[in-house]
Amino acid sequence: MRIIKKILIALASAIKVIIKNPFVATFWILLAFGIYAYVTWKADKDKDESEKEIIAITENVITDLKEIGEWEFYNITTEELVDTTITGLISEKQLTLIYKGTLRLGINFKEVQDDWFYSPHRDSVFCLLPKVKLLDENFINETNTRVLHENGTFEPNVRAEMTRRAYSQMKERNLKASNYTIAQKSAEQGITQYLANFGYKYIEVMWKE
């Protein structure tokens, strides 16, 4: 209570001085206006500098990721056995091949939309990413294809059809929801760590439906 009384007494004394001396009043008004103007200018300047910094860092992140292009987050190395039998009038031909391939799941950052990255503050960022996908359809390394059994001579179109079957069977067997989930979780961890290197503390990764 004593402190409040002292403050009130000081204010009353100041008001009396201002009333008695208009020059003092003008001085204090101009001083208050000047302080307010400076504080406002400084806040606007800091805000502009912060926004410029956010824009610059955002551009760097987007540029770097687009230069990375395809970012693989999970791969599945697999083998597929494919055989075929061709029966003729007097003979039967058989061919059995083992194909090897690696299916790579990830994101191609050259394909993301312009609004996928949003940073409202210097330490915060929101990412809206496309679903993880198979990065390369040509996942069979035909140089590693192994002949398990061959009886007879086969035309190129027969081997091409066997390769097509191997592709189809590998995709059906390996592109399961569980593998996409693994790849997506790995992507969230990888992208979060990557963005943290730019100084972001609050990172949220979201996925398009």
PDB file of C-alpha atoms in Angstrom:
ATOM      1  CA  MET A   1       0.000   0.000   0.000  1.00  0.00           C
ATOM      2  CA  ARG A   2       2.828   2.414   0.816  1.00  0.00           C
ATOM      3  CA  ILE A   3       4.446   1.803  -2.580  1.00  0.00           C
ATOM      4  CA  ILE A   4       1.152   2.500  -4.366  1.00  0.00           C
ATOM      5  CA  LYS A   5       0.716   5.712  -2.393  1.00  0.00           C
ATOM      6  CA  LYS A   6       4.225   6.811  -3.330  1.00  0.00           C
ATOM      7  CA  ILE A   7       3.523   6.129  -7.027  1.00  0.00           C
ATOM      8  CA  LEU A   8       0.259   8.053  -6.889  1.00  0.00           C
ATOM      9  CA  ILE A   9       1.977  10.960  -5.130  1.00  0.00           C
ATOM     10  CA  ALA A  10       4.735  10.978  -7.760  1.00  0.00           C
ATOM     11  CA  LEU A  11       2.172  10.964 -10.580  1.00  0.00           C
ATOM     12  CA  ALA A  12       0.231  13.771  -8.940  1.00  0.00           C
ATOM     13  CA  SER A  13       3.404  15.812  -8.595  1.00  0.00           C
ATOM     14  CA  ALA A  14       4.311  15.186 -12.237  1.00  0.00           C
ATOM     15  CA  ILE A  15       0.832  16.248 -13.386  1.00  0.00           C
ATOM     16  CA  LYS A  16       1.089  19.473 -11.351  1.00  0.00           C
ATOM     17  CA  VAL A  17       4.458  20.235 -12.945  1.00  0.00           C
ATOM     18  CA  ILE A  18       3.079  19.594 -16.425  1.00  0.00           C
ATOM     19  CA  ILE A  19       0.042  21.790 -15.795  1.00  0.00           C
ATOM     20  CA  LYS A  20       2.189  24.650 -14.451  1.00  0.00           C
ATOM     21  CA  ASN A  21       4.796  24.343 -17.221  1.00  0.00           C
ATOM     22  CA  PRO A  22       3.417  23.611 -20.726  1.00  0.00           C
ATOM     23  CA  PHE A  23       6.950  23.365 -22.142  1.00  0.00           C
ATOM     24  CA  VAL A  24       7.630  20.429 -19.868  1.00  0.00           C
ATOM     25  CA  ALA A  25       4.385  18.829 -21.009  1.00  0.00           C
ATOM     26  CA  THR A  26       5.348  19.293 -24.652  1.00  0.00           C
ATOM     27  CA  PHE A  27       8.773  17.795 -23.991  1.00  0.00           C
ATOM     28  CA  TRP A  28       7.335  14.687 -22.360  1.00  0.00           C
ATOM     29  CA  ILE A  29       4.735  14.243 -25.085  1.00  0.00           C
ATOM     30  CA  LEU A  30       7.373  14.511 -27.819  1.00  0.00           C
ATOM     31  CA  LEU A  31       9.667  12.159 -25.908  1.00  0.00           C
ATOM     32  CA  ALA A  32       6.885   9.583 -25.510  1.00  0.00           C
ATOM     33  CA  PHE A  33       5.995   9.883 -29.192  1.00  0.00           C
ATOM     34  CA  GLY A  34       9.635   9.471 -30.171  1.00  0.00           C
ATOM     35  CA  ILE A  35      10.041   6.366 -28.024  1.00  0.00           C
ATOM     36  CA  TYR A  36       6.847   4.883 -29.463  1.00  0.00           C
ATOM     37  CA  ALA A  37       7.965   5.640 -33.027  1.00  0.00           C
ATOM     38  CA  TYR A  38      11.383   4.069 -32.423  1.00  0.00           C
ATOM     39  CA  VAL A  39       9.948   0.945 -30.812  1.00  0.00           C
ATOM     40  CA  THR A  40       7.466   0.541 -33.677  1.00  0.00           C
ATOM     41  CA  TRP A  41      10.168   1.062 -36.311  1.00  0.00           C
ATOM     42  CA  LYS A  42      12.499  -1.409 -34.584  1.00  0.00           C
ATOM     43  CA  ALA A  43       9.755  -4.043 -34.332  1.00  0.00           C
ATOM     44  CA  ASP A  44       8.876  -3.631 -38.026  1.00  0.00           C
ATOM     45  CA  LYS A  45      12.545  -3.822 -38.988  1.00  0.00           C
ATOM     46  CA  ASP A  46      13.094  -6.973 -36.935  1.00  0.00           C
ATOM     47  CA  LYS A  47       9.949  -8.490 -38.451  1.00  0.00           C
ATOM     48  CA  ASP A  48      11.106  -7.689 -41.991  1.00  0.00           C
ATOM     49  CA  GLU A  49      14.548  -9.157 -41.321  1.00  0.00           C
ATOM     50  CA  SER A  50      12.980 -12.274 -39.799  1.00  0.00           C
ATOM     51  CA  GLU A  51      10.675 -12.711 -42.812  1.00  0.00           C
ATOM     52  CA  LYS A  52      13.609 -12.261 -45.205  1.00  0.00           C
ATOM     53  CA  GLU A  53      15.580 -14.880 -43.261  1.00  0.00           C
ATOM     54  CA  ILE A  54      12.635 -17.314 -43.373  1.00  0.00           C
ATOM     55  CA  ILE A  55      12.244 -16.806 -47.143  1.00  0.00           C
ATOM     56  CA  ALA A  56      15.984 -17.273 -47.739  1.00  0.00           C
ATOM     57  CA  ILE A  57      16.191 -20.479 -45.684  1.00  0.00           C
ATOM     58  CA  THR A  58      13.000 -21.829 -47.279  1.00  0.00           C
ATOM     59  CA  GLU A  59      14.428 -21.261 -50.752  1.00  0.00           C
ATOM     60  CA  ASN A  60      17.671 -23.000 -49.761  1.00  0.00           C
ATOM     61  CA  VAL A  61      15.830 -26.039 -48.361  1.00  0.00           C
ATOM     62  CA  ILE A  62      13.589 -26.399 -51.424  1.00  0.00           C
ATOM     63  CA  THR A  63      16.519 -25.942 -53.814  1.00  0.00           C
ATOM     64  CA  ASP A  64      18.647 -28.521 -51.983  1.00  0.00           C
ATOM     65  CA  LEU A  65      15.858 -31.107 -51.894  1.00  0.00           C
ATOM     66  CA  LYS A  66      15.049 -30.636 -55.576  1.00  0.00           C
ATOM     67  CA  GLU A  67      18.722 -31.142 -56.363  1.00  0.00           C
ATOM     68  CA  ILE A  68      18.611 -34.396 -54.394  1.00  0.00           C
ATOM     69  CA  GLY A  69      15.673 -35.431 -56.575  1.00  0.00           C
ATOM     70  CA  GLU A  70      14.882 -39.025 -55.703  1.00  0.00           C
ATOM     71  CA  TRP A  71      15.336 -39.782 -52.015  1.00  0.00           C
ATOM     72  CA  GLU A  72      15.126 -43.476 -51.232  1.00  0.00           C
ATOM     73  CA  PHE A  73      13.828 -44.402 -47.775  1.00  0.00           C
ATOM     74  CA  TYR A  74      13.426 -48.154 -48.056  1.00  0.00           C
ATOM     75  CA  ASN A  75      14.495 -50.842 -50.507  1.00  0.00           C
ATOM     76  CA  ILE A  76      13.560 -54.473 -50.929  1.00  0.00           C
ATOM     77  CA  THR A  77      15.988 -56.884 -52.568  1.00  0.00           C
ATOM     78  CA  THR A  78      14.171 -59.942 -53.861  1.00  0.00           C
ATOM     79  CA  GLU A  79      14.332 -62.956 -56.159  1.00  0.00           C
ATOM     80  CA  GLU A  80      11.653 -64.446 -58.377  1.00  0.00           C
ATOM     81  CA  LEU A  81      11.553 -67.851 -60.038  1.00  0.00           C
ATOM     82  CA  VAL A  82       9.766 -67.959 -63.399  1.00  0.00           C
ATOM     83  CA  ASP A  83       9.453 -70.963 -65.658  1.00  0.00           C
ATOM     84  CA  THR A  84       7.816 -71.765 -68.936  1.00  0.00           C
ATOM     85  CA  THR A  85       7.114 -74.930 -70.891  1.00  0.00           C
ATOM     86  CA  ILE A  86       6.494 -75.126 -74.638  1.00  0.00           C
ATOM     87  CA  THR A  87       5.095 -78.380 -75.952  1.00  0.00           C
ATOM     88  CA  GLY A  88       5.661 -79.243 -79.608  1.00  0.00           C
ATOM     89  CA  LEU A  89       4.554 -82.093 -81.803  1.00  0.00           C
ATOM     90  CA  ILE A  90       7.427 -84.345 -80.883  1.00  0.00           C
ATOM     91  CA  SER A  91       9.259 -82.541 -78.080  1.00  0.00           C
ATOM     92  CA  GLU A  92       8.870 -80.368 -75.021  1.00  0.00           C
ATOM     93  CA  LYS A  93      11.029 -77.376 -74.124  1.00  0.00           C
ATOM     94  CA  GLN A  94      11.476 -76.017 -70.618  1.00  0.00           C
ATOM     95  CA  LEU A  95      13.127 -72.872 -69.267  1.00  0.00           C
ATOM     96  CA  THR A  96      13.435 -71.833 -65.629  1.00  0.00           C
ATOM     97  CA  LEU A  97      15.006 -68.496 -64.684  1.00  0.00           C
ATOM     98  CA  ILE A  98      15.711 -66.786 -61.379  1.00  0.00           C
ATOM     99  CA  TYR A  99      15.431 -63.010 -61.524  1.00  0.00           C
ATOM    100  CA  LYS A 100      16.944 -60.601 -58.987  1.00  0.00           C
ATOM    101  CA  GLY A 101      15.711 -57.089 -58.340  1.00  0.00           C
ATOM    102  CA  THR A 102      15.672 -54.224 -55.870  1.00  0.00           C
ATOM    103  CA  LEU A 103      12.489 -52.221 -55.385  1.00  0.00           C
ATOM    104  CA  ARG A 104      13.259 -48.703 -54.107  1.00  0.00           C
ATOM    105  CA  LEU A 105      10.561 -46.803 -52.211  1.00  0.00           C
ATOM    106  CA  GLY A 106      10.849 -43.072 -51.662  1.00  0.00           C
ATOM    107  CA  ILE A 107       9.967 -39.572 -52.824  1.00  0.00           C
ATOM    108  CA  ASN A 108      10.992 -37.672 -55.946  1.00  0.00           C
ATOM    109  CA  PHE A 109      11.317 -34.080 -54.730  1.00  0.00           C
ATOM    110  CA  LYS A 110      11.319 -32.797 -58.293  1.00  0.00           C
ATOM    111  CA  GLU A 111       7.652 -33.797 -58.447  1.00  0.00           C
ATOM    112  CA  VAL A 112       6.394 -32.094 -55.255  1.00  0.00           C
ATOM    113  CA  GLN A 113       3.978 -29.177 -55.582  1.00  0.00           C
ATOM    114  CA  ASP A 114       5.002 -25.584 -54.895  1.00  0.00           C
ATOM    115  CA  ASP A 115       2.991 -25.293 -51.679  1.00  0.00           C
ATOM    116  CA  TRP A 116       4.401 -28.403 -49.991  1.00  0.00           C
ATOM    117  CA  PHE A 117       6.719 -26.446 -47.664  1.00  0.00           C
ATOM    118  CA  TYR A 118       5.450 -23.815 -45.212  1.00  0.00           C
ATOM    119  CA  SER A 119       7.490 -22.018 -42.556  1.00  0.00           C
ATOM    120  CA  PRO A 120       5.397 -19.500 -40.582  1.00  0.00           C
ATOM    121  CA  HIS A 121       8.238 -18.806 -38.148  1.00  0.00           C
ATOM    122  CA  ARG A 122      12.006 -19.109 -38.161  1.00  0.00           C
ATOM    123  CA  ASP A 123      11.923 -22.219 -35.966  1.00  0.00           C
ATOM    124  CA  SER A 124       8.792 -23.916 -37.355  1.00  0.00           C
ATOM    125  CA  VAL A 125       8.031 -25.770 -40.559  1.00  0.00           C
ATOM    126  CA  PHE A 126       5.174 -27.843 -41.983  1.00  0.00           C
ATOM    127  CA  CYS A 127       5.703 -30.269 -44.878  1.00  0.00           C
ATOM    128  CA  LEU A 128       2.912 -31.741 -46.986  1.00  0.00           C
ATOM    129  CA  LEU A 129       4.442 -34.609 -48.909  1.00  0.00           C
ATOM    130  CA  PRO A 130       3.148 -36.923 -51.633  1.00  0.00           C
ATOM    131  CA  LYS A 131       2.813 -40.584 -50.810  1.00  0.00           C
ATOM    132  CA  VAL A 132       5.915 -42.725 -50.915  1.00  0.00           C
ATOM    133  CA  LYS A 133       6.108 -44.528 -54.244  1.00  0.00           C
ATOM    134  CA  LEU A 134       8.182 -46.976 -56.263  1.00  0.00           C
ATOM    135  CA  LEU A 135      10.975 -44.782 -57.614  1.00  0.00           C
ATOM    136  CA  ASP A 136      12.048 -46.946 -60.540  1.00  0.00           C
ATOM    137  CA  GLU A 137       9.997 -49.431 -62.506  1.00  0.00           C
ATOM    138  CA  ASN A 138      13.147 -50.954 -63.997  1.00  0.00           C
ATOM    139  CA  PHE A 139      14.089 -52.691 -60.776  1.00  0.00           C
ATOM    140  CA  ILE A 140      15.206 -56.013 -62.257  1.00  0.00           C
ATOM    141  CA  ASN A 141      18.896 -56.332 -62.994  1.00  0.00           C
ATOM    142  CA  GLU A 142      18.765 -58.657 -65.970  1.00  0.00           C
ATOM    143  CA  THR A 143      22.534 -59.126 -65.955  1.00  0.00           C
ATOM    144  CA  ASN A 144      22.063 -61.046 -62.708  1.00  0.00           C
ATOM    145  CA  THR A 145      19.333 -63.295 -64.119  1.00  0.00           C
ATOM    146  CA  ARG A 146      20.333 -66.917 -63.534  1.00  0.00           C
ATOM    147  CA  VAL A 147      19.340 -69.932 -65.594  1.00  0.00           C
ATOM    148  CA  LEU A 148      18.203 -72.716 -63.292  1.00  0.00           C
ATOM    149  CA  HIS A 149      17.098 -75.084 -66.051  1.00  0.00           C
ATOM    150  CA  GLU A 150      17.084 -74.831 -69.832  1.00  0.00           C
ATOM    151  CA  ASN A 151      16.032 -77.489 -72.300  1.00  0.00           C
ATOM    152  CA  GLY A 152      15.754 -76.314 -75.877  1.00  0.00           C
ATOM    153  CA  THR A 153      16.048 -72.992 -77.700  1.00  0.00           C
ATOM    154  CA  PHE A 154      13.744 -70.064 -76.889  1.00  0.00           C
ATOM    155  CA  GLU A 155      12.859 -67.008 -78.923  1.00  0.00           C
ATOM    156  CA  PRO A 156      13.507 -63.510 -77.448  1.00  0.00           C
ATOM    157  CA  ASN A 157       9.785 -62.867 -77.123  1.00  0.00           C
ATOM    158  CA  VAL A 158       9.487 -65.877 -74.763  1.00  0.00           C
ATOM    159  CA  ARG A 159      12.208 -64.515 -72.501  1.00  0.00           C
ATOM    160  CA  ALA A 160      10.640 -61.027 -72.644  1.00  0.00           C
ATOM    161  CA  GLU A 161       7.324 -62.484 -71.480  1.00  0.00           C
ATOM    162  CA  MET A 162       9.062 -64.283 -68.618  1.00  0.00           C
ATOM    163  CA  THR A 163      10.715 -61.008 -67.569  1.00  0.00           C
ATOM    164  CA  ARG A 164       7.328 -59.277 -67.631  1.00  0.00           C
ATOM    165  CA  ARG A 165       5.916 -61.991 -65.370  1.00  0.00           C
ATOM    166  CA  ALA A 166       8.854 -61.605 -63.000  1.00  0.00           C
ATOM    167  CA  TYR A 167       8.206 -57.842 -62.754  1.00  0.00           C
ATOM    168  CA  SER A 168       4.532 -58.400 -62.055  1.00  0.00           C
ATOM    169  CA  GLN A 169       5.131 -61.090 -59.442  1.00  0.00           C
ATOM    170  CA  MET A 170       7.811 -59.067 -57.638  1.00  0.00           C
ATOM    171  CA  LYS A 171       5.549 -56.039 -57.393  1.00  0.00           C
ATOM    172  CA  GLU A 172       2.595 -58.060 -56.209  1.00  0.00           C
ATOM    173  CA  ARG A 173       4.644 -59.811 -53.548  1.00  0.00           C
ATOM    174  CA  ASN A 174       6.684 -56.874 -52.261  1.00  0.00           C
ATOM    175  CA  LEU A 175       4.661 -53.695 -52.732  1.00  0.00           C
ATOM    176  CA  LYS A 176       2.528 -54.328 -49.673  1.00  0.00           C
ATOM    177  CA  ALA A 177       1.007 -51.779 -47.324  1.00  0.00           C
ATOM    178  CA  SER A 178       3.413 -52.829 -44.561  1.00  0.00           C
ATOM    179  CA  ASN A 179       6.455 -51.977 -46.694  1.00  0.00           C
ATOM    180  CA  TYR A 180       5.002 -48.600 -47.647  1.00  0.00           C
ATOM    181  CA  THR A 181       4.430 -47.920 -43.943  1.00  0.00           C
ATOM    182  CA  ILE A 182       8.067 -48.720 -43.167  1.00  0.00           C
ATOM    183  CA  ALA A 183       9.207 -46.411 -45.960  1.00  0.00           C
ATOM    184  CA  GLN A 184       6.923 -43.598 -44.788  1.00  0.00           C
ATOM    185  CA  LYS A 185       8.174 -43.787 -41.195  1.00  0.00           C
ATOM    186  CA  SER A 186      11.743 -43.781 -42.442  1.00  0.00           C
ATOM    187  CA  ALA A 187      10.907 -40.746 -44.593  1.00  0.00           C
ATOM    188  CA  GLU A 188       9.482 -38.866 -41.614  1.00  0.00           C
ATOM    189  CA  GLN A 189      12.632 -39.528 -39.589  1.00  0.00           C
ATOM    190  CA  GLY A 190      14.976 -38.663 -42.436  1.00  0.00           C
ATOM    191  CA  ILE A 191      13.231 -35.443 -43.438  1.00  0.00           C
ATOM    192  CA  THR A 192      12.843 -34.331 -39.815  1.00  0.00           C
ATOM    193  CA  GLN A 193      16.568 -34.801 -39.212  1.00  0.00           C
ATOM    194  CA  TYR A 194      17.397 -33.056 -42.477  1.00  0.00           C
ATOM    195  CA  LEU A 195      15.286 -29.999 -41.627  1.00  0.00           C
ATOM    196  CA  ALA A 196      16.638 -29.892 -38.077  1.00  0.00           C
ATOM    197  CA  ASN A 197      20.063 -29.249 -39.606  1.00  0.00           C
ATOM    198  CA  PHE A 198      18.677 -25.948 -40.914  1.00  0.00           C
ATOM    199  CA  GLY A 199      17.777 -24.854 -37.391  1.00  0.00           C
ATOM    200  CA  TYR A 200      14.092 -25.810 -37.333  1.00  0.00           C
ATOM    201  CA  LYS A 201      12.919 -26.983 -33.911  1.00  0.00           C
ATOM    202  CA  TYR A 202       9.220 -27.629 -34.570  1.00  0.00           C
ATOM    203  CA  ILE A 203       8.791 -29.871 -37.598  1.00  0.00           C
ATOM    204  CA  GLU A 204       5.589 -31.542 -38.718  1.00  0.00           C
ATOM    205  CA  VAL A 205       5.536 -33.915 -41.682  1.00  0.00           C
ATOM    206  CA  MET A 206       2.135 -34.617 -43.217  1.00  0.00           C
ATOM    207  CA  TRP A 207       1.119 -36.832 -46.124  1.00  0.00           C
ATOM    208  CA  LYS A 208      -1.300 -36.231 -48.953  1.00  0.00           C
ATOM    209  CA  GLU A 209      -4.264 -38.544 -49.138  1.00  0.00           C
TER     210      GLU A 209
END
